[in-house]
Coordinates of C-alpha atoms in Angstrom, one line a residue:
M3 CA -69.0 -63.8 -61.4
G4 CA -70.7 -60.5 -60.6
S5 CA -71.2 -61.4 -56.9
S6 CA -67.5 -62.3 -56.7
K7 CA -66.6 -58.8 -58.0
N8 CA -68.9 -57.2 -55.5
R9 CA -67.3 -59.1 -52.7
W10 CA -63.8 -58.0 -53.9
R11 CA -64.9 -54.4 -54.0
F12 CA -66.4 -54.7 -50.6
T13 CA -63.1 -56.0 -49.2
L14 CA -61.2 -53.1 -50.7
L15 CA -63.5 -50.6 -49.2
R16 CA -63.1 -52.1 -45.8
S17 CA -59.3 -52.3 -46.0
P18 CA -57.2 -49.4 -44.5
T19 CA -55.9 -47.1 -47.3
N20 CA -54.0 -44.5 -45.2
H21 CA -51.7 -44.9 -42.2
R22 CA -50.9 -41.6 -40.4
K23 CA -47.8 -41.4 -38.2
P24 CA -48.8 -40.7 -34.6
S25 CA -47.8 -37.3 -33.2
P26 CA -45.1 -37.5 -30.5
P27 CA -46.3 -36.5 -27.0
P28 CA -45.6 -32.8 -26.3
E29 CA -43.1 -33.6 -23.6
F30 CA -40.9 -35.4 -26.2
I31 CA -40.5 -32.1 -28.2
C32 CA -37.7 -29.7 -27.5
P33 CA -39.3 -26.2 -26.8
I34 CA -36.4 -24.5 -28.6
S35 CA -36.0 -26.6 -31.8
G36 CA -39.6 -27.8 -32.0
E37 CA -38.3 -31.3 -32.9
L38 CA -38.3 -34.7 -31.3
M39 CA -35.4 -34.8 -28.8
A40 CA -32.6 -37.2 -29.3
D41 CA -30.3 -36.0 -26.4
P42 CA -32.6 -34.5 -23.8
V43 CA -31.1 -32.7 -20.8
I44 CA -32.7 -31.2 -17.7
V45 CA -31.5 -27.7 -16.8
S46 CA -31.3 -26.2 -13.3
S47 CA -34.8 -24.7 -13.4
G48 CA -36.3 -28.1 -14.3
Q49 CA -37.2 -27.8 -18.0
T50 CA -36.0 -30.3 -20.6
F51 CA -34.3 -29.3 -23.9
E52 CA -32.2 -30.8 -26.6
R53 CA -28.6 -30.6 -25.3
N54 CA -27.0 -28.6 -28.2
C55 CA -29.9 -26.1 -28.1
V56 CA -29.1 -25.5 -24.4
L57 CA -25.4 -25.1 -25.3
A58 CA -26.3 -22.7 -28.1
C59 CA -28.4 -20.6 -25.7
I60 CA -25.5 -20.5 -23.2
S61 CA -23.1 -19.5 -25.9
L62 CA -25.2 -16.6 -27.1
S63 CA -26.4 -15.6 -23.6
F64 CA -30.0 -16.1 -24.6
K65 CA -33.1 -17.3 -22.8
P66 CA -36.1 -18.3 -24.8
T67 CA -38.9 -15.8 -24.3
T68 CA -41.4 -18.4 -23.2
F69 CA -39.2 -19.3 -20.3
L70 CA -37.6 -15.9 -19.6
A71 CA -38.8 -15.7 -16.1
T72 CA -37.8 -19.1 -14.8
V73 CA -35.2 -20.7 -17.1
D74 CA -31.8 -21.4 -15.6
F75 CA -29.0 -22.9 -17.7
T76 CA -26.4 -22.9 -14.9
T77 CA -26.1 -26.7 -15.0
I78 CA -27.4 -29.4 -17.3
I79 CA -28.1 -33.1 -16.5
P80 CA -28.8 -35.9 -19.0
N81 CA -32.4 -37.0 -18.9
L82 CA -31.8 -40.7 -19.5
A83 CA -35.3 -41.8 -18.6
L84 CA -36.9 -39.5 -21.1
K85 CA -34.3 -40.4 -23.8
S86 CA -35.2 -44.1 -23.3
A87 CA -38.9 -43.3 -23.3
I88 CA -38.5 -41.4 -26.7
V89 CA -36.6 -44.3 -28.3
N90 CA -39.2 -46.9 -27.1
W91 CA -42.0 -44.7 -28.4
C92 CA -40.4 -44.4 -31.8
R93 CA -39.9 -48.1 -32.1
T94 CA -43.4 -49.0 -30.9
N95 CA -45.0 -46.5 -33.3
S96 CA -42.6 -47.3 -36.2
F97 CA -41.5 -43.7 -36.1
L98 CA -38.3 -44.3 -38.0
P99 CA -35.5 -43.4 -38.3
I100 CA -35.0 -42.7 -34.7
P101 CA -34.0 -39.0 -34.3
Q102 CA -30.3 -38.1 -34.1
P103 CA -28.9 -35.2 -31.9
I104 CA -29.0 -31.8 -33.6
D105 CA -25.5 -30.5 -34.5
I106 CA -24.3 -27.4 -32.8
R107 CA -24.2 -25.3 -35.9
S108 CA -27.9 -25.9 -36.6
A109 CA -28.7 -25.3 -33.0
L110 CA -27.0 -21.9 -33.2
K111 CA -29.0 -21.0 -36.2
I112 CA -32.2 -21.9 -34.5
V113 CA -31.4 -19.9 -31.4
Q114 CA -30.3 -16.9 -33.5
A115 CA -33.7 -17.0 -35.3
L116 CA -35.3 -16.9 -31.9
M117 CA -33.2 -14.0 -30.9
K118 CA -34.2 -12.2 -34.1
D119 CA -37.9 -12.6 -33.1
S120 CA -37.3 -11.6 -29.5
P121 CA -37.6 -7.9 -28.7
D122 CA -35.2 -8.3 -25.7
F123 CA -32.1 -9.5 -27.6
P124 CA -30.1 -8.1 -30.5
L125 CA -29.6 -10.2 -33.7
I126 CA -26.2 -11.7 -34.0
R127 CA -25.6 -13.5 -37.2
L128 CA -22.9 -16.0 -38.0
S129 CA -21.6 -13.7 -40.7
S130 CA -21.2 -10.7 -38.4
C131 CA -17.6 -11.3 -37.7
L132 CA -16.7 -10.8 -41.4
S133 CA -17.4 -7.1 -41.2
S134 CA -17.3 -6.1 -37.5
T135 CA -14.3 -4.7 -35.8
S136 CA -15.7 -5.5 -32.3
E137 CA -13.3 -7.1 -29.8
D138 CA -15.9 -9.8 -29.0
S139 CA -17.3 -10.5 -32.5
V140 CA -13.9 -11.5 -33.8
V141 CA -14.4 -14.8 -32.0
A142 CA -17.0 -15.5 -34.6
A143 CA -20.4 -17.2 -34.3
A144 CA -21.7 -14.9 -31.5
A145 CA -20.5 -12.5 -28.9
D146 CA -21.5 -10.9 -25.7
S147 CA -21.8 -7.4 -27.2
C148 CA -21.7 -5.5 -30.4
S149 CA -19.2 -2.8 -29.5
T150 CA -17.2 -1.4 -32.3
T151 CA -14.1 -0.5 -30.2
P152 CA -11.0 -1.5 -32.1
L153 CA -8.7 -4.1 -30.5
P154 CA -6.0 -2.5 -28.3
L155 CA -2.4 -3.4 -28.9
L156 CA -3.2 -5.5 -31.8
T157 CA -0.2 -6.4 -33.8
T158 CA -1.5 -9.3 -35.8
R159 CA -4.7 -9.2 -37.7
P160 CA -7.6 -11.3 -36.2
F161 CA -8.4 -14.5 -37.9
C162 CA -11.6 -13.1 -39.3
Y163 CA -9.6 -10.6 -41.3
S164 CA -7.4 -13.2 -43.0
S165 CA -7.6 -14.1 -46.6
S166 CA -9.3 -17.4 -45.8
S167 CA -12.4 -18.4 -47.8
S168 CA -15.8 -18.0 -46.2
S169 CA -16.2 -21.8 -45.9
E170 CA -12.9 -22.0 -44.0
I171 CA -14.1 -19.2 -41.7
D172 CA -17.4 -20.9 -41.2
N173 CA -15.7 -24.1 -40.2
S174 CA -13.5 -22.2 -37.7
I175 CA -16.6 -20.5 -36.4
E176 CA -18.3 -23.8 -35.8
E177 CA -15.3 -25.3 -34.1
D178 CA -14.7 -22.3 -31.8
E179 CA -18.4 -22.1 -30.9
E180 CA -18.5 -25.8 -30.1
I181 CA -15.4 -25.4 -27.8
F182 CA -17.0 -22.5 -26.0
C183 CA -20.3 -24.3 -25.5
K184 CA -18.5 -27.3 -24.0
L185 CA -16.4 -25.1 -21.7
R186 CA -19.7 -23.7 -20.2
S187 CA -21.7 -26.9 -20.3
G188 CA -21.1 -27.9 -16.6
L189 CA -20.3 -31.5 -17.6
T190 CA -16.7 -32.7 -16.8
S191 CA -16.4 -34.8 -20.0
N192 CA -17.4 -31.8 -22.1
Q193 CA -15.0 -29.6 -20.3
E194 CA -12.1 -32.1 -20.6
E195 CA -12.7 -32.3 -24.4
A196 CA -13.0 -28.6 -24.8
V197 CA -9.8 -27.5 -22.9
D198 CA -7.8 -30.3 -24.7
S199 CA -9.0 -28.9 -28.1
L200 CA -8.4 -25.3 -27.0
R201 CA -4.8 -26.2 -25.9
K202 CA -4.1 -27.8 -29.2
I203 CA -5.6 -25.0 -31.3
T204 CA -3.8 -22.2 -29.4
R205 CA -0.5 -24.1 -29.6
M206 CA -0.5 -24.6 -33.3
K207 CA -2.4 -21.6 -34.7
Q208 CA -1.0 -18.1 -33.8
E209 CA -4.0 -16.4 -35.3
S210 CA -6.4 -18.4 -33.1
R211 CA -4.6 -17.1 -30.0
I212 CA -5.8 -13.6 -30.9
H213 CA -9.4 -14.1 -32.0
L214 CA -10.1 -16.6 -29.2
C215 CA -8.9 -14.4 -26.4
T216 CA -12.2 -12.7 -25.6
P217 CA -13.8 -11.8 -22.3
R218 CA -16.3 -14.7 -22.4
L219 CA -13.7 -17.3 -23.1
L220 CA -11.4 -15.9 -20.4
S221 CA -14.3 -15.9 -18.0
A222 CA -14.9 -19.6 -18.8
L223 CA -11.2 -20.4 -18.3
R224 CA -11.1 -18.5 -15.0
H225 CA -13.5 -21.1 -13.4
L226 CA -11.9 -24.1 -15.0
I227 CA -8.3 -23.2 -14.0
V228 CA -9.1 -24.2 -10.4
S229 CA -11.0 -27.3 -11.4
K230 CA -10.6 -30.3 -9.1
Y231 CA -10.1 -32.5 -12.1
S232 CA -6.5 -32.8 -13.1
S233 CA -6.9 -32.9 -16.9
V234 CA -9.3 -29.9 -16.9
Q235 CA -7.0 -27.8 -14.7
V236 CA -3.8 -28.7 -16.5
N237 CA -5.1 -28.1 -20.0
S238 CA -6.9 -24.9 -18.9
V239 CA -3.7 -23.4 -17.6
A240 CA -1.7 -24.7 -20.6
A241 CA -4.2 -23.1 -23.0
L242 CA -3.9 -19.8 -21.0
V243 CA -0.1 -19.9 -21.4
N244 CA -0.6 -20.3 -25.2
L245 CA -3.0 -17.3 -25.3
S246 CA -0.6 -15.2 -23.3
L247 CA 2.2 -15.6 -25.9
E248 CA 0.6 -12.9 -28.0
N249 CA 1.5 -9.4 -26.9
A250 CA -2.0 -8.2 -27.7
N251 CA -3.5 -10.6 -25.2
K252 CA -1.3 -10.0 -22.1
V253 CA -3.1 -7.0 -20.7
K254 CA -6.6 -8.4 -21.5
I255 CA -5.8 -11.6 -19.6
V256 CA -4.7 -9.8 -16.5
R257 CA -7.7 -7.4 -16.6
S258 CA -10.0 -10.4 -16.9
G259 CA -9.3 -11.4 -13.3
I260 CA -7.5 -14.6 -14.2
V261 CA -4.3 -13.9 -12.1
P262 CA -5.8 -14.8 -8.7
P263 CA -6.8 -18.3 -9.8
L264 CA -3.4 -18.7 -11.4
I265 CA -1.8 -17.9 -8.1
D266 CA -4.1 -20.5 -6.4
V267 CA -2.9 -23.1 -8.8
L268 CA 0.8 -22.1 -8.2
R269 CA 0.2 -22.5 -4.5
G270 CA -1.6 -25.8 -4.4
G271 CA -2.6 -27.1 -7.9
F272 CA -1.6 -30.3 -9.6
P273 CA 2.2 -30.4 -10.2
E274 CA 1.9 -30.1 -14.0
A275 CA -0.6 -27.2 -13.7
Q276 CA 1.8 -25.5 -11.3
D277 CA 4.5 -25.6 -13.9
H278 CA 2.2 -24.0 -16.5
A279 CA 1.0 -21.4 -13.9
A280 CA 4.6 -20.3 -13.4
G281 CA 5.1 -20.0 -17.1
A282 CA 1.8 -18.0 -17.5
L283 CA 2.9 -15.5 -14.8
F284 CA 6.3 -15.2 -16.5
S285 CA 4.7 -14.6 -19.9
L286 CA 2.2 -12.0 -18.5
A287 CA 4.9 -10.2 -16.6
L288 CA 6.7 -9.4 -19.8
D289 CA 4.2 -6.5 -20.4
D290 CA 5.1 -3.4 -18.4
Q291 CA 1.4 -2.6 -17.8
N292 CA 1.0 -5.9 -15.9
K293 CA 4.0 -5.8 -13.6
T294 CA 2.6 -3.8 -10.8
A295 CA -0.8 -5.5 -10.9
I296 CA 0.7 -9.0 -10.7
G297 CA 2.7 -7.9 -7.7
V298 CA -0.3 -6.3 -6.0
L299 CA -2.4 -9.4 -6.6
G300 CA 0.0 -11.5 -4.5
A301 CA 2.1 -13.4 -7.0
L302 CA 5.5 -12.8 -5.4
P303 CA 5.2 -15.2 -2.4
P304 CA 4.1 -18.3 -4.4
L305 CA 6.8 -17.5 -7.0
L306 CA 9.4 -17.4 -4.3
H307 CA 8.1 -20.7 -2.9
A308 CA 8.2 -22.3 -6.4
L309 CA 11.8 -21.0 -6.8
R310 CA 12.7 -22.9 -3.6
S311 CA 10.8 -26.1 -3.9
G312 CA 9.2 -26.4 -7.4
S313 CA 10.2 -28.6 -10.3
D314 CA 13.1 -27.5 -12.5
R315 CA 10.7 -26.1 -15.0
S316 CA 8.7 -24.2 -12.4
R317 CA 11.9 -22.8 -10.8
H318 CA 13.2 -21.5 -14.1
D319 CA 10.0 -19.8 -15.1
S320 CA 9.5 -18.4 -11.6
A321 CA 13.0 -16.9 -11.6
L322 CA 12.3 -15.2 -14.9
A323 CA 8.9 -14.0 -13.7
L324 CA 10.6 -12.5 -10.6
Y325 CA 13.2 -10.8 -12.8
H326 CA 10.6 -9.0 -14.9
L327 CA 8.4 -8.2 -11.9
S328 CA 11.4 -6.8 -10.0
L329 CA 11.9 -4.2 -12.7
V330 CA 9.2 -2.3 -10.8
Q331 CA 10.2 -0.5 -7.6
S332 CA 7.0 -1.5 -5.7
N333 CA 7.8 -5.2 -6.4
R334 CA 11.4 -4.7 -5.3
S335 CA 10.3 -3.4 -2.0
K336 CA 7.9 -6.3 -1.5
L337 CA 10.6 -8.9 -2.4
V338 CA 12.9 -7.3 0.2
K339 CA 10.2 -7.5 2.9
L340 CA 9.6 -11.1 2.0
G341 CA 13.2 -12.0 2.8
S342 CA 14.0 -12.9 -0.8
V343 CA 17.6 -11.5 -0.7
Q344 CA 18.9 -14.3 1.6
L345 CA 17.2 -16.9 -0.6
F346 CA 18.9 -15.5 -3.7
L347 CA 22.3 -15.2 -2.1
N348 CA 22.1 -18.8 -0.8
M349 CA 21.2 -20.0 -4.3
V350 CA 24.2 -18.1 -5.7
K351 CA 26.5 -19.7 -3.1
S352 CA 25.2 -23.2 -4.0
G353 CA 25.6 -22.5 -7.7
H354 CA 21.9 -23.2 -8.4
M355 CA 20.4 -21.2 -11.2
T356 CA 23.1 -18.5 -10.8
D357 CA 22.4 -16.9 -14.1
R358 CA 18.7 -16.2 -13.4
V359 CA 19.1 -15.3 -9.8
M360 CA 21.8 -12.8 -10.7
L361 CA 19.3 -11.0 -12.9
V362 CA 17.0 -10.5 -9.9
L363 CA 19.8 -9.4 -7.6
G364 CA 20.9 -6.9 -10.2
N365 CA 17.5 -5.3 -10.1
L366 CA 17.3 -5.3 -6.3
A367 CA 20.7 -3.6 -6.1
T368 CA 19.3 -0.6 -7.8
S369 CA 16.9 0.3 -4.9
I370 CA 17.7 1.6 -1.5
E371 CA 15.9 -1.2 0.3
G372 CA 17.5 -3.8 -1.9
R373 CA 21.0 -2.5 -1.4
A374 CA 20.7 -2.3 2.3
A375 CA 19.4 -5.9 2.5
M376 CA 22.1 -7.1 0.2
L377 CA 24.9 -5.3 2.2
D378 CA 23.5 -6.7 5.4
G379 CA 23.3 -10.2 3.9
G380 CA 26.9 -10.4 2.8
A381 CA 26.2 -9.9 -0.9
V382 CA 29.5 -8.1 -1.5
E383 CA 31.7 -11.0 -0.2
C384 CA 29.4 -13.5 -2.0
L385 CA 29.6 -11.8 -5.4
L386 CA 33.3 -11.1 -5.2
R387 CA 33.9 -14.8 -4.3
L388 CA 31.9 -15.8 -7.3
L389 CA 33.9 -13.4 -9.4
S390 CA 37.2 -14.7 -8.2
H391 CA 36.3 -18.3 -8.9
A392 CA 35.1 -17.4 -12.4
E393 CA 32.4 -20.1 -12.3
F394 CA 30.0 -18.6 -14.8
D395 CA 27.8 -20.4 -17.3
S396 CA 28.2 -17.4 -19.7
E397 CA 29.8 -14.0 -20.0
S398 CA 26.3 -12.4 -19.5
T399 CA 26.2 -13.9 -16.0
R400 CA 29.6 -12.4 -15.2
E401 CA 28.3 -9.0 -16.5
C402 CA 25.2 -9.4 -14.2
C403 CA 27.5 -10.1 -11.2
L404 CA 29.5 -6.9 -11.9
G405 CA 26.2 -5.1 -12.5
A406 CA 25.0 -6.1 -9.1
L407 CA 28.3 -5.0 -7.5
Y408 CA 28.0 -1.6 -9.3
G409 CA 24.5 -1.2 -7.9
L410 CA 25.8 -2.0 -4.4
S411 CA 28.7 0.5 -4.9
Q412 CA 26.1 3.3 -4.8
G413 CA 25.8 2.4 -1.1
G414 CA 28.8 4.7 -0.5
L415 CA 31.2 4.2 2.4
R416 CA 29.7 1.0 3.7
F417 CA 30.2 -0.7 0.3
K418 CA 33.7 0.7 0.1
G419 CA 34.6 -0.8 3.5
L420 CA 33.1 -4.2 2.7
A421 CA 34.7 -4.3 -0.7
K422 CA 38.1 -3.4 0.6
E423 CA 37.9 -6.1 3.3
A424 CA 37.0 -8.7 0.6
G425 CA 39.9 -7.7 -1.7
A426 CA 37.7 -6.3 -4.4
E427 CA 40.2 -3.9 -6.0
E428 CA 42.5 -6.6 -7.2
L429 CA 39.7 -8.6 -8.8
L430 CA 38.2 -5.5 -10.4
I431 CA 41.6 -4.5 -11.9
K432 CA 41.8 -8.0 -13.4
E433 CA 38.4 -7.6 -14.9
E434 CA 39.2 -4.2 -16.2
E435 CA 42.2 -5.7 -18.0
T436 CA 40.9 -9.0 -19.3
G437 CA 37.1 -8.9 -19.3
T438 CA 34.7 -8.2 -22.1
D439 CA 34.0 -4.6 -23.1
R440 CA 30.9 -4.5 -20.9
C441 CA 32.7 -6.2 -18.0
K442 CA 35.6 -3.7 -18.3
E443 CA 33.2 -0.8 -18.3
K444 CA 31.4 -2.0 -15.1
A445 CA 34.7 -2.8 -13.3
K446 CA 36.0 0.6 -14.2
K447 CA 33.0 2.3 -12.7
I448 CA 33.1 0.3 -9.5
L449 CA 36.8 1.2 -9.1
E450 CA 36.1 4.8 -9.6
V451 CA 33.5 4.7 -6.8
M452 CA 36.0 2.9 -4.5
R453 CA 38.7 5.5 -5.2
Q454 CA 36.4 8.4 -4.7
K455 CA 37.2 10.5 -1.6
Y456 CA 34.3 11.3 0.7
E457 CA 34.4 14.4 3.0
E458 CA 33.7 12.4 6.1
E459 CA 35.9 9.4 5.1
E460 CA 38.7 10.2 7.5
T461 CA 36.4 10.5 10.5
V462 CA 34.5 7.3 10.0
D463 CA 34.9 4.4 12.4
W464 CA 35.2 1.6 9.8
E465 CA 34.7 -1.2 12.3
A466 CA 31.6 0.3 13.7
L467 CA 30.3 1.1 10.3
L468 CA 30.8 -2.4 9.0
N469 CA 28.9 -3.8 12.0
S470 CA 26.2 -1.3 12.0
D471 CA 22.7 -2.6 11.2
E472 CA 20.6 0.5 12.1
L473 CA 21.2 3.6 10.0
T474 CA 18.7 6.5 9.8
R475 CA 17.6 7.6 6.4
S476 CA 19.1 11.1 6.7
R477 CA 22.5 9.6 7.7
Y478 CA 22.3 7.0 4.9
E479 CA 21.7 9.7 2.3
L480 CA 24.3 12.0 3.6
V481 CA 27.1 9.5 3.9
Y482 CA 26.2 6.8 1.3
G483 CA 24.6 8.9 -1.3
K484 CA 21.0 8.8 -2.6
G485 CA 19.9 5.7 -4.6

């Protein structure tokens, strides 16, 4: 009996009593999180990290100190071979459960902790947006700088200043940060998902349009707007249209350098993206500070092209964009040089988009170059014919027609001769008697101009004047009056 107990004790002593989990190979560990990688990716400089750790670094513009000299996060590529090796190693060594990808919020906290320990980077906490008035920190999560300059032209309080609870704000922070990380990821699937989410958020949430419109997001959109992938391009431009709806964003968007790629899309982008691009330029042109810049950047030629051959939606938005841009003299001069007057008059004659085209013609008629081009192009006869047929969609269009004629009447004797030849006086008297108050006022002013006596009127060769195409500026100002 005793020997049996001894044998039993001997067996227990020889049996293993402690199983230690093997340590993963160092190459399986993410250098940023210090954990076993579940979704490893290779960055441009050759290192491998957990995907969301890379996206968090990109979002916060941070490079780990260890790799500061060589790391490059420009592009990321899935490391499928390493991922498979990690899974196989876990199963072989009973290292369970198999690790799952780290979520973006946790990755952001890890990177922010690294930033705190790094002497080269400032600390940016997730809670910073709750107290900061910085333009960039309002986006939440993290920002490119810690400036305390107040938001210009802000008419609606940023989302971070709303009465939402801190948990709601944190959820918004996480959502916004994830979108931004995916916009910058370099992977088409991530970009597609991000711009689709961005388009939906900015369409439904007015406050989001303000706090999302930051330099870093606009910088990301600037590159995606010209993407060769249809869904990325379309949703990027549509999201930009939504952002531009807020007055506080319009100048920021133009100053971000986003107009040139918008123009490229309008010239040769995907059809739906072209529609959105025309809408974006129309929306941005509503701000007086943007009008000259948009014209200088070259938006007028593609807008005119869209007006001729775009879709119905693109034509309407292009016409409205041209109307607002033509409120500036420099753009009126450009439009005349581009030969737009004849295009507009042809559209009036064909009855296509008369109401919108008349708005632009009314603006052109207020400038010397515009009046001269319109008088040369037969605008007086065209507008009077339109007036006589009374084919207007609304009374406002009739008022625009009379407004354009009044602008042309400042052309002096040449207008007077063309108007008399076209039988203007009878039509204008009728408008003065039966039109709306605004129409009566305009008709009365035009009639006063036509009945005005000029000192040189009796010596003018009317036939030669009507056929004259070359008039010097001094002669123009003397005889026709200054514009």
